[in-house]
């Protein structure tokens, strides 16, 4: 949405309306899916008890089934209320507590991954040997399934006596340095040759070219990859929590939900994870808009590059 | 100047001897410059003119050490172009303004001054002075996108002048501008050259522009890029744009045009 349109554009349907329509559609499909997936068990039960049943009866029962294959939206909402609002945030059953555990390793992993990604990119752009040698390994690293790697990292670090946030955030880091490296290499190489020539005529040092030209030029590329990276970082944190066997974090809630057949809990944890992920991505988006607006000269001057 | 003879090599700001430059492309070797000999004295305004692909920009890039010749020797201020570049001996104005979009007009002019480590006070003073010279006082805090093309190019000229180089390379600086703006900037550039006594090397493909501005015109032709003719111009120093109607002006323009035609550049 542009806020400074030079003329009043014909009114488009508001974003809110569009979002609500999609949400409604999802809910309808969800309820229909709940009937489809849960009804065989319900019908089984009816037949065992030799009850007469109508479709309405079947729908109501499949939407309120305990340990449903697919719990219906209102069951998940109840579970969310129970685990977010009714529980104290310090409780082991509170999803806020588990989300905060996951969030802390997500953020640490993101910071480490972004730092590593930028460092690799600078190395690749400035050192020719690294350009040739590092990139193939970086690409290879991303072909190893994280699900295979995560337990090994956790176990190895556990054996060394290192547990908790650090090993988990290393897995996040492993996932999220990659888009940052790729985006940043492209960004650092994005300045027009004429601008590079210009700085050469000033006999500028490599670092002067980096700070005054390459880094500011790379910022839009950096933010595009940071958005991908932070979402991946959350995925990494959740995957890392799976092999820890249900200590804490959204990943462990997903795991214990599936151990005990508590599908409500799985879905509630999934929704919390999605909300956290979307918030993180849009937070990066907000920072991006601020920084890019300033770089585009749309705001007051005060910049240190 | 204490030169005994008119052609004392000590006076030469630029000396080019038998320079050749080949570009190796997928389709084979392209000879961009062939056998170029040229001397430029201090205080001269020398234009390179010729059709696209005649190597005029390449020749200037060689002088500025943005391109290395395949053979031959080049001296700028008596040193290699690389050393001259490292000594920050020249200012360079590109075809496009080449301004950094995230910097204001003022900060764009400050860029070379920052890089060359001028003290803050001097930076401000020089930026102010040269923005005034190109009539851009009051635009210091604007961003490039808020300026017209002509104003942007004037910022880039102020930026090149701000480090006060004695040698100025200008690569078709007004090529992308409309004729009215171009005339105006030609006039300003001529005054500036007269006032500052700088040596200017200017690339253009406009005959009137070359004749109006230059004290010497180097006519070039493509495939391979070579010098066809070097024309001395003796138009009065205090000329104005009106001189373009005068017989002297037209005579020089005619000779330039003849030189360009002799290069067969339009036949193939």
Coordinates of C-alpha atoms in Angstrom, one line a residue:
Chain A
X1 CA 0.0 0.0 0.0
X2 CA 1.4 3.4 -1.0
X3 CA 0.8 6.1 1.6
X4 CA 1.9 9.0 -0.6
X5 CA -0.2 8.4 -3.7
X6 CA -0.1 11.6 -5.8
X7 CA -3.8 11.1 -6.6
X8 CA -6.6 9.3 -5.0
X9 CA -6.7 5.9 -6.6
X10 CA -10.0 4.1 -7.1
X11 CA -10.8 2.4 -3.8
X12 CA -9.5 -1.1 -3.7
X13 CA -11.0 -3.7 -1.3
X14 CA -9.1 -3.2 1.9
X15 CA -6.4 -5.5 3.0
X16 CA -8.4 -6.4 6.0
X17 CA -11.3 -7.6 3.9
X18 CA -9.0 -9.7 1.7
X19 CA -7.3 -11.3 4.8
X20 CA -10.6 -12.1 6.4
X21 CA -11.9 -13.7 3.3
X22 CA -8.9 -16.0 3.1
X23 CA -9.2 -16.8 6.8
X24 CA -12.9 -17.6 6.4
X25 CA -12.1 -19.9 3.5
X26 CA -9.4 -21.7 5.5
X27 CA -11.8 -22.2 8.4
X28 CA -14.5 -23.6 6.1
X29 CA -12.0 -26.1 4.5
X30 CA -10.7 -26.9 8.0
X31 CA -14.2 -27.9 9.3
X32 CA -14.9 -29.9 6.2
X33 CA -11.6 -31.6 6.5
X34 CA -12.3 -32.4 10.2
X35 CA -15.5 -34.2 9.1
X36 CA -13.7 -36.1 6.4
X37 CA -10.8 -37.2 8.6
X38 CA -12.7 -37.8 11.9
X39 CA -15.9 -39.4 10.6
X40 CA -14.6 -43.0 10.0
X41 CA -13.9 -43.4 13.7
X42 CA -17.1 -41.7 14.7
X43 CA -19.1 -44.0 12.4
X44 CA -17.3 -47.0 13.8
X45 CA -18.4 -46.0 17.2
X46 CA -22.0 -45.5 16.1
X47 CA -22.0 -48.9 14.5
X48 CA -20.6 -50.6 17.6
X49 CA -23.3 -49.0 19.7
X50 CA -25.8 -49.7 16.9
X51 CA -27.0 -46.1 17.0
X52 CA -29.0 -44.3 14.4
X53 CA -27.2 -41.2 13.2
X54 CA -27.8 -38.2 11.0
X55 CA -25.2 -36.2 9.1
X56 CA -25.7 -33.3 11.5
X57 CA -25.0 -35.6 14.4
X58 CA -21.9 -36.9 12.6
X59 CA -20.6 -33.3 11.9
X60 CA -21.1 -32.2 15.5
X61 CA -19.4 -35.3 16.9
X62 CA -16.5 -35.1 14.5
X63 CA -15.9 -31.4 15.4
X64 CA -15.9 -32.2 19.1
X65 CA -14.1 -35.5 19.0
X66 CA -11.4 -36.1 21.7
X67 CA -8.0 -36.9 20.2
X68 CA -9.3 -36.1 16.8
X69 CA -7.2 -36.9 13.7
X70 CA -7.8 -33.3 12.8
X71 CA -9.1 -31.2 15.6
X72 CA -11.6 -28.5 14.5
X73 CA -10.6 -24.8 14.8
X74 CA -12.7 -24.1 17.9
X75 CA -11.0 -27.0 19.7
X76 CA -7.6 -25.6 18.8
X77 CA -8.8 -22.2 20.0
X78 CA -9.8 -23.6 23.3
X79 CA -6.4 -25.3 23.6
X80 CA -4.7 -22.0 22.7
X81 CA -6.7 -20.2 25.4
X82 CA -5.9 -23.0 27.9
X83 CA -2.1 -22.9 27.2
X84 CA -1.6 -19.2 26.6
X85 CA -4.1 -17.3 28.8
X86 CA -5.1 -19.7 31.6
X87 CA -1.6 -20.9 32.4
X88 CA 1.1 -18.8 34.1
X89 CA 3.8 -17.9 31.6
X90 CA 6.3 -19.7 33.9
X91 CA 4.3 -23.0 33.8
X92 CA 5.8 -25.9 31.8
X93 CA 2.4 -26.2 30.1
X94 CA 2.3 -22.6 28.9
X95 CA 2.9 -22.2 25.2
X96 CA 4.2 -18.6 26.0
X97 CA 6.9 -20.2 28.0
X98 CA 7.8 -22.7 25.3
X99 CA 7.6 -20.1 22.6
X100 CA 10.0 -17.9 24.5
X101 CA 12.4 -20.8 24.8
X102 CA 12.2 -21.3 21.0
X103 CA 12.4 -17.6 20.3
X104 CA 15.6 -17.2 22.3
X105 CA 17.5 -19.8 20.3
X106 CA 15.8 -18.5 17.1
X107 CA 17.1 -15.0 17.7
X108 CA 20.6 -16.1 18.8
X109 CA 20.8 -18.4 15.8
X110 CA 19.6 -15.6 13.5
X111 CA 22.3 -13.2 14.8
X112 CA 25.0 -15.8 14.5
X113 CA 23.8 -16.9 11.1
X114 CA 23.5 -13.4 9.7
X115 CA 26.9 -12.6 11.1
X116 CA 28.4 -15.7 9.6
X117 CA 26.6 -15.1 6.3
X118 CA 27.8 -11.5 6.0
X119 CA 31.4 -12.6 6.9
X120 CA 31.3 -15.3 4.2
X121 CA 30.0 -12.9 1.7
X122 CA 32.7 -10.3 2.4
X123 CA 35.3 -13.0 2.2
X124 CA 33.9 -14.3 -1.1
X125 CA 33.7 -10.8 -2.7
X126 CA 37.1 -9.6 -1.5
X127 CA 39.3 -12.8 -1.6
X128 CA 39.4 -14.5 -4.9
X129 CA 40.6 -17.8 -3.4
X130 CA 37.5 -17.9 -1.1
X131 CA 35.3 -17.1 -4.1
X132 CA 36.5 -20.3 -5.8
X133 CA 36.9 -22.5 -2.7
X134 CA 34.1 -21.5 -0.2
X135 CA 31.0 -21.3 -2.4
X136 CA 30.9 -25.0 -3.4
X137 CA 31.1 -26.0 0.2
X138 CA 28.5 -23.5 1.2
X139 CA 26.1 -25.0 -1.4
X140 CA 27.0 -28.5 -0.4
X141 CA 26.3 -27.7 3.2
X142 CA 22.7 -26.9 2.3
X143 CA 22.1 -30.3 0.6
X144 CA 22.5 -32.2 3.9
X145 CA 19.0 -32.6 5.4
X146 CA 18.9 -30.7 8.6
X147 CA 16.8 -33.5 10.2
X148 CA 19.8 -35.8 9.8
X149 CA 22.2 -33.3 11.1
X150 CA 20.3 -31.8 14.1
X151 CA 20.3 -34.9 16.4
X152 CA 24.1 -35.4 15.8
X153 CA 24.9 -31.8 16.8
X154 CA 22.7 -32.0 19.8
X155 CA 24.2 -35.3 20.9
X156 CA 27.7 -34.3 20.3
X157 CA 27.3 -31.0 22.2
X158 CA 25.4 -32.9 24.9
X159 CA 28.4 -35.3 25.3
X160 CA 30.6 -32.2 25.7
X161 CA 28.3 -31.0 28.4
X162 CA 26.9 -28.1 26.3
X163 CA 23.2 -28.1 26.3
X164 CA 20.4 -25.5 26.1
X165 CA 20.3 -22.6 23.8
X166 CA 23.7 -22.8 22.1
X167 CA 23.5 -26.1 20.3
X168 CA 19.9 -25.3 19.2
X169 CA 20.9 -21.9 17.9
X170 CA 23.8 -23.5 16.0
X171 CA 21.3 -25.5 14.0
X172 CA 19.4 -22.2 13.3
X173 CA 22.6 -20.6 12.3
X174 CA 23.4 -23.5 9.9
X175 CA 20.1 -22.9 8.1
X176 CA 20.0 -19.2 8.0
X177 CA 23.6 -18.2 7.1
X178 CA 23.0 -19.5 3.5
X179 CA 20.4 -17.1 2.2
X180 CA 22.4 -14.2 3.8
X181 CA 25.6 -15.2 2.1
X182 CA 23.9 -15.6 -1.3
X183 CA 22.0 -12.3 -1.0
X184 CA 24.9 -10.4 0.4
X185 CA 27.4 -11.6 -2.3
X186 CA 24.9 -10.4 -4.9
X187 CA 24.4 -7.1 -3.0
X188 CA 28.1 -6.4 -2.5
X189 CA 28.6 -7.0 -6.2
X190 CA 25.6 -4.8 -7.2
X191 CA 27.2 -1.3 -7.5
X192 CA 27.4 -0.1 -11.1
X193 CA 30.9 -0.4 -12.6
X194 CA 30.9 3.4 -13.1
X195 CA 30.6 3.9 -9.3
X196 CA 33.4 1.5 -8.7
X197 CA 35.5 3.4 -11.3
X198 CA 34.6 6.7 -9.6
X199 CA 36.0 5.5 -6.3
X200 CA 39.1 4.2 -8.1
X201 CA 39.7 7.6 -9.5
X202 CA 39.9 8.8 -5.9
X203 CA 42.3 6.0 -5.2
X204 CA 40.0 4.8 -2.4
X205 CA 41.1 1.9 -0.3
X206 CA 39.2 -1.4 -0.3
X207 CA 37.6 -0.5 3.0
X208 CA 36.5 2.9 1.9
X209 CA 34.9 1.3 -1.2
X210 CA 33.3 -1.3 1.2
X211 CA 31.8 1.2 3.6
X212 CA 30.9 4.0 1.3
X213 CA 29.7 2.0 -1.7
X214 CA 29.4 -1.8 -1.5
X215 CA 27.7 -2.0 1.9
X216 CA 25.0 0.6 1.3
X217 CA 24.3 -0.9 -2.1
X218 CA 23.9 -4.3 -0.6
X219 CA 21.3 -3.3 2.0
X220 CA 18.2 -4.1 0.0
X221 CA 19.6 -7.5 -0.9
X222 CA 20.6 -8.1 2.7
X223 CA 17.1 -7.4 4.0
X224 CA 15.5 -9.7 1.4
X225 CA 17.7 -12.5 2.6
X226 CA 17.3 -11.7 6.3
X227 CA 13.5 -12.2 5.9
X228 CA 14.1 -15.7 4.6
X229 CA 16.8 -16.3 7.2
X230 CA 14.7 -15.4 10.2
X231 CA 11.9 -17.8 9.1
X232 CA 14.4 -20.5 8.5
X233 CA 16.0 -19.8 11.9
X234 CA 12.7 -20.6 13.6
X235 CA 12.4 -23.8 11.7
X236 CA 15.9 -24.7 12.8
X237 CA 15.1 -24.0 16.4
X238 CA 12.0 -26.2 16.3
X239 CA 13.8 -29.0 14.5
X240 CA 16.6 -28.8 17.1
X241 CA 14.1 -29.2 19.9
X242 CA 12.7 -32.5 18.5
X243 CA 15.6 -34.8 19.5
X244 CA 15.9 -33.2 22.9
X245 CA 13.0 -35.4 23.9
X246 CA 10.5 -32.9 25.2
X247 CA 12.4 -30.6 27.5
X248 CA 11.2 -27.2 26.4
X249 CA 10.3 -25.3 23.4
X250 CA 7.6 -25.4 20.7
X251 CA 9.4 -28.4 19.0
X252 CA 9.3 -30.4 22.2
X253 CA 5.5 -29.6 22.5
X254 CA 5.0 -30.9 19.0
X255 CA 6.9 -34.0 19.9
X256 CA 5.0 -34.7 23.1
X257 CA 1.7 -33.9 21.4
X258 CA 2.4 -36.6 18.9
X259 CA 3.6 -39.1 21.6
X260 CA 0.4 -38.8 23.5
X261 CA -1.9 -38.3 20.6
X262 CA -2.8 -34.8 21.7
X263 CA -3.5 -33.4 18.3
X264 CA -5.0 -30.2 19.9
X265 CA -1.7 -29.5 21.4
X266 CA 0.2 -30.1 18.1
X267 CA -2.0 -27.7 16.3
X268 CA -1.9 -25.1 19.0
X269 CA 1.9 -25.2 19.0
X270 CA 1.9 -25.0 15.2
X271 CA -0.2 -21.9 15.2
X272 CA 2.0 -20.3 17.9
X273 CA 5.0 -21.1 15.8
X274 CA 3.4 -19.6 12.7
X275 CA 2.4 -16.5 14.5
X276 CA 5.9 -16.1 16.0
X277 CA 7.4 -16.7 12.5
X278 CA 5.1 -14.2 10.8
X279 CA 5.8 -11.6 13.5
X280 CA 9.6 -12.0 13.1
X281 CA 9.4 -11.7 9.3
X282 CA 7.3 -8.6 9.5
X283 CA 9.5 -7.1 12.2
X284 CA 12.5 -7.4 9.7
X285 CA 10.2 -5.8 7.1
X286 CA 9.6 -2.8 9.4
X287 CA 13.3 -2.3 9.9
X288 CA 13.8 -2.8 6.2
X289 CA 11.3 -0.1 5.3
X290 CA 12.9 2.4 7.7
X291 CA 16.5 1.7 6.6
X292 CA 15.7 1.6 2.9
X293 CA 13.7 4.8 3.1
X294 CA 16.7 6.5 4.6
X295 CA 19.0 5.1 2.0
X296 CA 16.7 6.2 -0.8
X297 CA 17.0 9.7 0.6
X298 CA 13.3 9.9 1.5
X299 CA 14.0 11.2 5.0
X300 CA 16.1 13.6 7.0
X301 CA 19.8 13.1 6.8
X302 CA 21.8 11.5 9.4
X303 CA 23.6 8.4 8.3
X304 CA 26.8 6.7 9.1
X305 CA 27.9 4.2 6.5
Chain B
X1 CA 55.4 28.8 -17.2
X2 CA 59.1 29.2 -17.9
X3 CA 59.3 27.1 -20.9
X4 CA 62.0 28.0 -23.4
X5 CA 60.3 26.4 -26.4
X6 CA 56.7 25.8 -27.1
X7 CA 57.1 22.0 -27.0
X8 CA 59.2 21.6 -23.9
X9 CA 58.3 18.1 -22.6
X10 CA 58.3 19.4 -19.0
X11 CA 55.2 21.3 -19.9
X12 CA 53.4 18.2 -21.0
X13 CA 50.7 17.1 -18.6
X14 CA 49.9 14.1 -20.7
X15 CA 52.3 12.3 -23.0
X16 CA 51.0 9.3 -25.1
X17 CA 53.5 7.4 -27.2
X18 CA 52.5 4.6 -29.7
X19 CA 49.7 3.4 -27.5
X20 CA 47.7 0.4 -28.6
X21 CA 44.9 -1.3 -26.7
X22 CA 43.2 -4.6 -27.7
X23 CA 40.1 -5.9 -26.1
X24 CA 39.8 -9.7 -26.1
X25 CA 36.2 -10.6 -26.6
X26 CA 34.4 -13.8 -27.5
X27 CA 34.3 -12.8 -31.1
X28 CA 38.0 -12.3 -31.2
X29 CA 40.4 -9.4 -30.7
X30 CA 39.0 -5.8 -31.1
X31 CA 41.6 -3.1 -31.6
X32 CA 40.2 -0.2 -29.5
X33 CA 43.2 2.0 -29.9
X34 CA 45.9 1.9 -32.5
X35 CA 49.1 3.8 -32.6
X36 CA 48.0 6.8 -30.6
X37 CA 50.5 9.7 -30.2
X38 CA 49.4 12.7 -28.3
X39 CA 50.9 15.4 -26.0
X40 CA 48.8 17.7 -23.9
X41 CA 50.3 20.9 -22.4
X42 CA 49.3 22.5 -19.1
X43 CA 46.3 24.8 -19.4
X44 CA 45.0 23.3 -22.7
X45 CA 41.4 22.3 -23.3
X46 CA 41.6 19.2 -25.5
X47 CA 38.6 17.5 -27.0
X48 CA 38.4 14.0 -28.3
X49 CA 35.7 13.8 -31.0
X50 CA 34.6 10.9 -33.1
X51 CA 31.7 8.5 -33.7
X52 CA 30.7 5.8 -31.2
X53 CA 33.4 3.1 -30.9
X54 CA 36.3 5.2 -32.0
X55 CA 38.0 4.7 -28.7
X56 CA 37.8 8.3 -27.4
X57 CA 36.4 7.2 -24.0
X58 CA 38.9 4.3 -23.9
X59 CA 41.8 6.7 -24.6
X60 CA 40.7 8.9 -21.7
X61 CA 40.2 5.8 -19.4
X62 CA 43.8 4.8 -20.3
X63 CA 45.0 8.3 -19.2
X64 CA 43.0 7.9 -15.9
X65 CA 44.4 4.4 -15.3
X66 CA 40.9 2.8 -15.5
X67 CA 42.2 0.8 -18.5
X68 CA 45.7 -0.6 -19.2
X69 CA 47.2 -0.2 -22.7
X70 CA 48.4 -3.3 -24.5
X71 CA 51.5 -1.5 -25.6
X72 CA 53.1 1.9 -25.8
X73 CA 53.8 4.3 -23.0
X74 CA 51.7 6.9 -21.2
X75 CA 52.9 9.6 -18.8
X76 CA 50.6 11.8 -16.8
X77 CA 52.3 14.6 -14.9
X78 CA 55.6 12.8 -15.8
X79 CA 54.5 9.6 -14.0
X80 CA 52.6 6.5 -14.9
X81 CA 48.8 6.8 -15.0
X82 CA 48.7 4.5 -12.0
X83 CA 50.9 6.7 -10.0
X84 CA 49.0 9.8 -11.1
X85 CA 45.8 8.1 -10.0
X86 CA 47.3 7.2 -6.6
X87 CA 48.6 10.8 -6.3
X88 CA 45.0 11.9 -7.0
X89 CA 46.3 14.1 -9.8
X90 CA 43.0 14.4 -11.7
X91 CA 39.3 14.7 -11.4
X92 CA 37.0 12.6 -13.6
X93 CA 33.5 13.4 -14.7
X94 CA 31.6 10.4 -16.1
X95 CA 28.9 10.2 -18.8
X96 CA 26.2 9.8 -16.1
X97 CA 26.2 11.8 -12.9
X98 CA 27.2 8.7 -10.9
X99 CA 25.9 10.1 -7.6
X100 CA 25.3 7.9 -4.6
X101 CA 21.5 7.9 -4.1
X102 CA 21.7 7.6 -0.3
X103 CA 23.8 10.8 0.0
X104 CA 22.6 14.3 -0.2
X105 CA 24.0 16.8 -2.8
X106 CA 26.4 18.1 -0.1
X107 CA 27.5 14.6 1.0
X108 CA 28.0 13.5 -2.6
X109 CA 30.4 16.4 -3.1
X110 CA 32.1 15.5 0.2
X111 CA 32.7 11.9 -0.9
X112 CA 36.2 12.5 -2.5
X113 CA 37.1 14.9 0.2
X114 CA 36.3 12.3 2.9
X115 CA 38.2 9.6 1.0
X116 CA 41.2 11.8 0.6
X117 CA 41.2 12.7 4.3
X118 CA 40.7 16.4 4.1
X119 CA 39.9 17.9 7.6
X120 CA 36.2 18.5 8.3
X121 CA 36.4 22.3 8.2
X122 CA 38.2 22.3 4.8
X123 CA 35.7 19.7 3.5
X124 CA 32.7 21.9 4.3
X125 CA 34.5 25.0 2.8
X126 CA 35.3 23.3 -0.5
X127 CA 31.9 21.7 -0.9
X128 CA 30.2 25.0 -0.3
X129 CA 32.6 26.8 -2.7
X130 CA 32.2 24.4 -5.6
X131 CA 28.4 24.0 -5.2
X132 CA 28.2 27.7 -5.4
X133 CA 30.4 27.7 -8.6
X134 CA 28.0 25.3 -10.3
X135 CA 25.0 27.4 -9.1
X136 CA 23.7 24.8 -6.7
X137 CA 23.7 26.8 -3.5
X138 CA 20.6 26.0 -1.5
X139 CA 20.4 22.5 -2.8
X140 CA 22.9 21.0 -0.3
X141 CA 20.3 18.9 1.5
X142 CA 18.4 17.6 -1.5
X143 CA 18.8 14.1 -2.6
X144 CA 19.9 13.2 -6.2
X145 CA 16.4 12.0 -7.2
X146 CA 15.0 15.5 -6.3
X147 CA 17.2 17.2 -9.0
X148 CA 16.9 17.4 -12.7
X149 CA 19.5 15.6 -14.9
X150 CA 21.3 18.8 -15.6
X151 CA 21.5 19.6 -11.9
X152 CA 22.8 16.1 -11.1
X153 CA 25.5 16.5 -13.7
X154 CA 26.5 19.8 -12.2
X155 CA 26.7 18.1 -8.8
X156 CA 29.1 15.6 -10.3
X157 CA 31.2 18.4 -11.8
X158 CA 31.3 20.2 -8.4
X159 CA 32.4 16.9 -6.9
X160 CA 35.2 16.5 -9.4
X161 CA 36.3 20.1 -8.9
X162 CA 36.1 20.0 -5.1
X163 CA 39.5 18.3 -4.7
X164 CA 40.9 21.1 -6.9
X165 CA 42.7 18.9 -9.4
X166 CA 44.9 20.7 -12.0
X167 CA 43.8 18.0 -14.6
X168 CA 40.2 17.3 -15.4
X169 CA 38.9 14.4 -17.5
X170 CA 35.3 14.8 -18.7
X171 CA 33.7 11.9 -20.6
X172 CA 30.7 13.2 -22.5
X173 CA 29.5 15.0 -19.4
X174 CA 26.6 16.7 -21.2
X175 CA 25.8 13.9 -23.6
X176 CA 22.5 13.0 -22.0
X177 CA 21.2 16.6 -21.5
X178 CA 18.9 18.7 -23.7
X179 CA 20.5 21.3 -25.9
X180 CA 19.4 24.3 -23.9
X181 CA 21.0 22.9 -20.7
X182 CA 24.0 21.7 -22.6
X183 CA 24.6 25.3 -24.1
X184 CA 24.3 26.8 -20.6
X185 CA 26.7 24.3 -19.1
X186 CA 29.2 24.7 -22.0
X187 CA 29.2 28.4 -21.3
X188 CA 29.8 27.8 -17.6
X189 CA 32.5 25.2 -18.2
X190 CA 34.4 27.6 -20.6
X191 CA 34.3 30.4 -17.9
X192 CA 35.5 27.9 -15.3
X193 CA 38.4 26.8 -17.5
X194 CA 39.4 30.4 -18.2
X195 CA 39.3 31.3 -14.5
X196 CA 41.1 28.3 -13.2
X197 CA 43.7 27.6 -15.9
X198 CA 43.1 23.9 -15.5
X199 CA 44.0 21.3 -18.1
X200 CA 40.8 19.8 -19.4
X201 CA 40.5 16.6 -21.5
X202 CA 37.0 16.4 -22.9
X203 CA 35.2 13.6 -24.8
X204 CA 32.3 14.5 -27.0
X205 CA 30.5 13.5 -30.2
X206 CA 29.1 17.0 -30.7
X207 CA 31.0 19.1 -33.2
X208 CA 29.7 22.5 -32.0
X209 CA 30.5 21.6 -28.4
X210 CA 34.1 20.5 -29.3
X211 CA 34.8 23.6 -31.3
X212 CA 33.2 26.0 -28.8
X213 CA 35.1 24.6 -25.8
X214 CA 38.5 23.5 -27.1
X215 CA 41.9 25.0 -27.7
X216 CA 42.7 21.7 -29.5
X217 CA 40.5 19.1 -31.1
X218 CA 41.6 15.5 -31.6
X219 CA 39.5 13.9 -34.3
X220 CA 39.3 10.1 -34.0
X221 CA 37.9 7.3 -36.2
X222 CA 36.9 3.7 -35.3
X223 CA 38.1 0.2 -36.2
X224 CA 40.8 0.5 -35.2
X225 CA 40.5 3.6 -32.9
X226 CA 43.1 6.1 -34.2
X227 CA 43.7 9.8 -34.5
X228 CA 42.8 11.2 -37.9
X229 CA 43.5 14.9 -37.3
X230 CA 44.5 17.3 -34.6
X231 CA 43.1 20.8 -35.0
X232 CA 44.3 23.9 -33.2
X233 CA 41.6 26.4 -32.5
X234 CA 42.4 30.1 -32.0
X235 CA 39.0 31.4 -31.1
X236 CA 39.2 34.4 -28.7
X237 CA 39.4 33.4 -25.1
X238 CA 36.5 35.5 -24.0
X239 CA 34.1 33.9 -26.6
X240 CA 30.4 33.5 -25.9
X241 CA 27.9 31.1 -27.4
X242 CA 27.3 33.7 -30.2
X243 CA 30.6 32.8 -31.7
X244 CA 29.0 29.7 -33.2
X245 CA 27.6 31.9 -36.0
X246 CA 31.0 33.3 -36.9
X247 CA 33.0 32.3 -40.0
X248 CA 36.1 31.3 -37.9
X249 CA 34.0 29.0 -35.8
X250 CA 32.4 27.5 -38.9
X251 CA 35.7 27.0 -40.6
X252 CA 37.0 25.0 -37.7
X253 CA 33.8 23.0 -37.5
X254 CA 34.1 22.3 -41.2
X255 CA 37.6 20.9 -40.8
X256 CA 36.4 18.7 -37.9
X257 CA 33.6 17.4 -40.1
X258 CA 35.9 16.8 -43.0
X259 CA 38.2 14.8 -40.6
X260 CA 35.3 12.7 -39.4
X261 CA 34.2 12.0 -43.0
X262 CA 37.7 11.0 -43.9
X263 CA 37.6 8.4 -41.2
X264 CA 35.0 6.5 -43.4
X265 CA 33.3 5.9 -40.1
X266 CA 29.8 6.0 -41.5
X267 CA 30.3 3.8 -44.5
X268 CA 30.6 0.4 -42.9

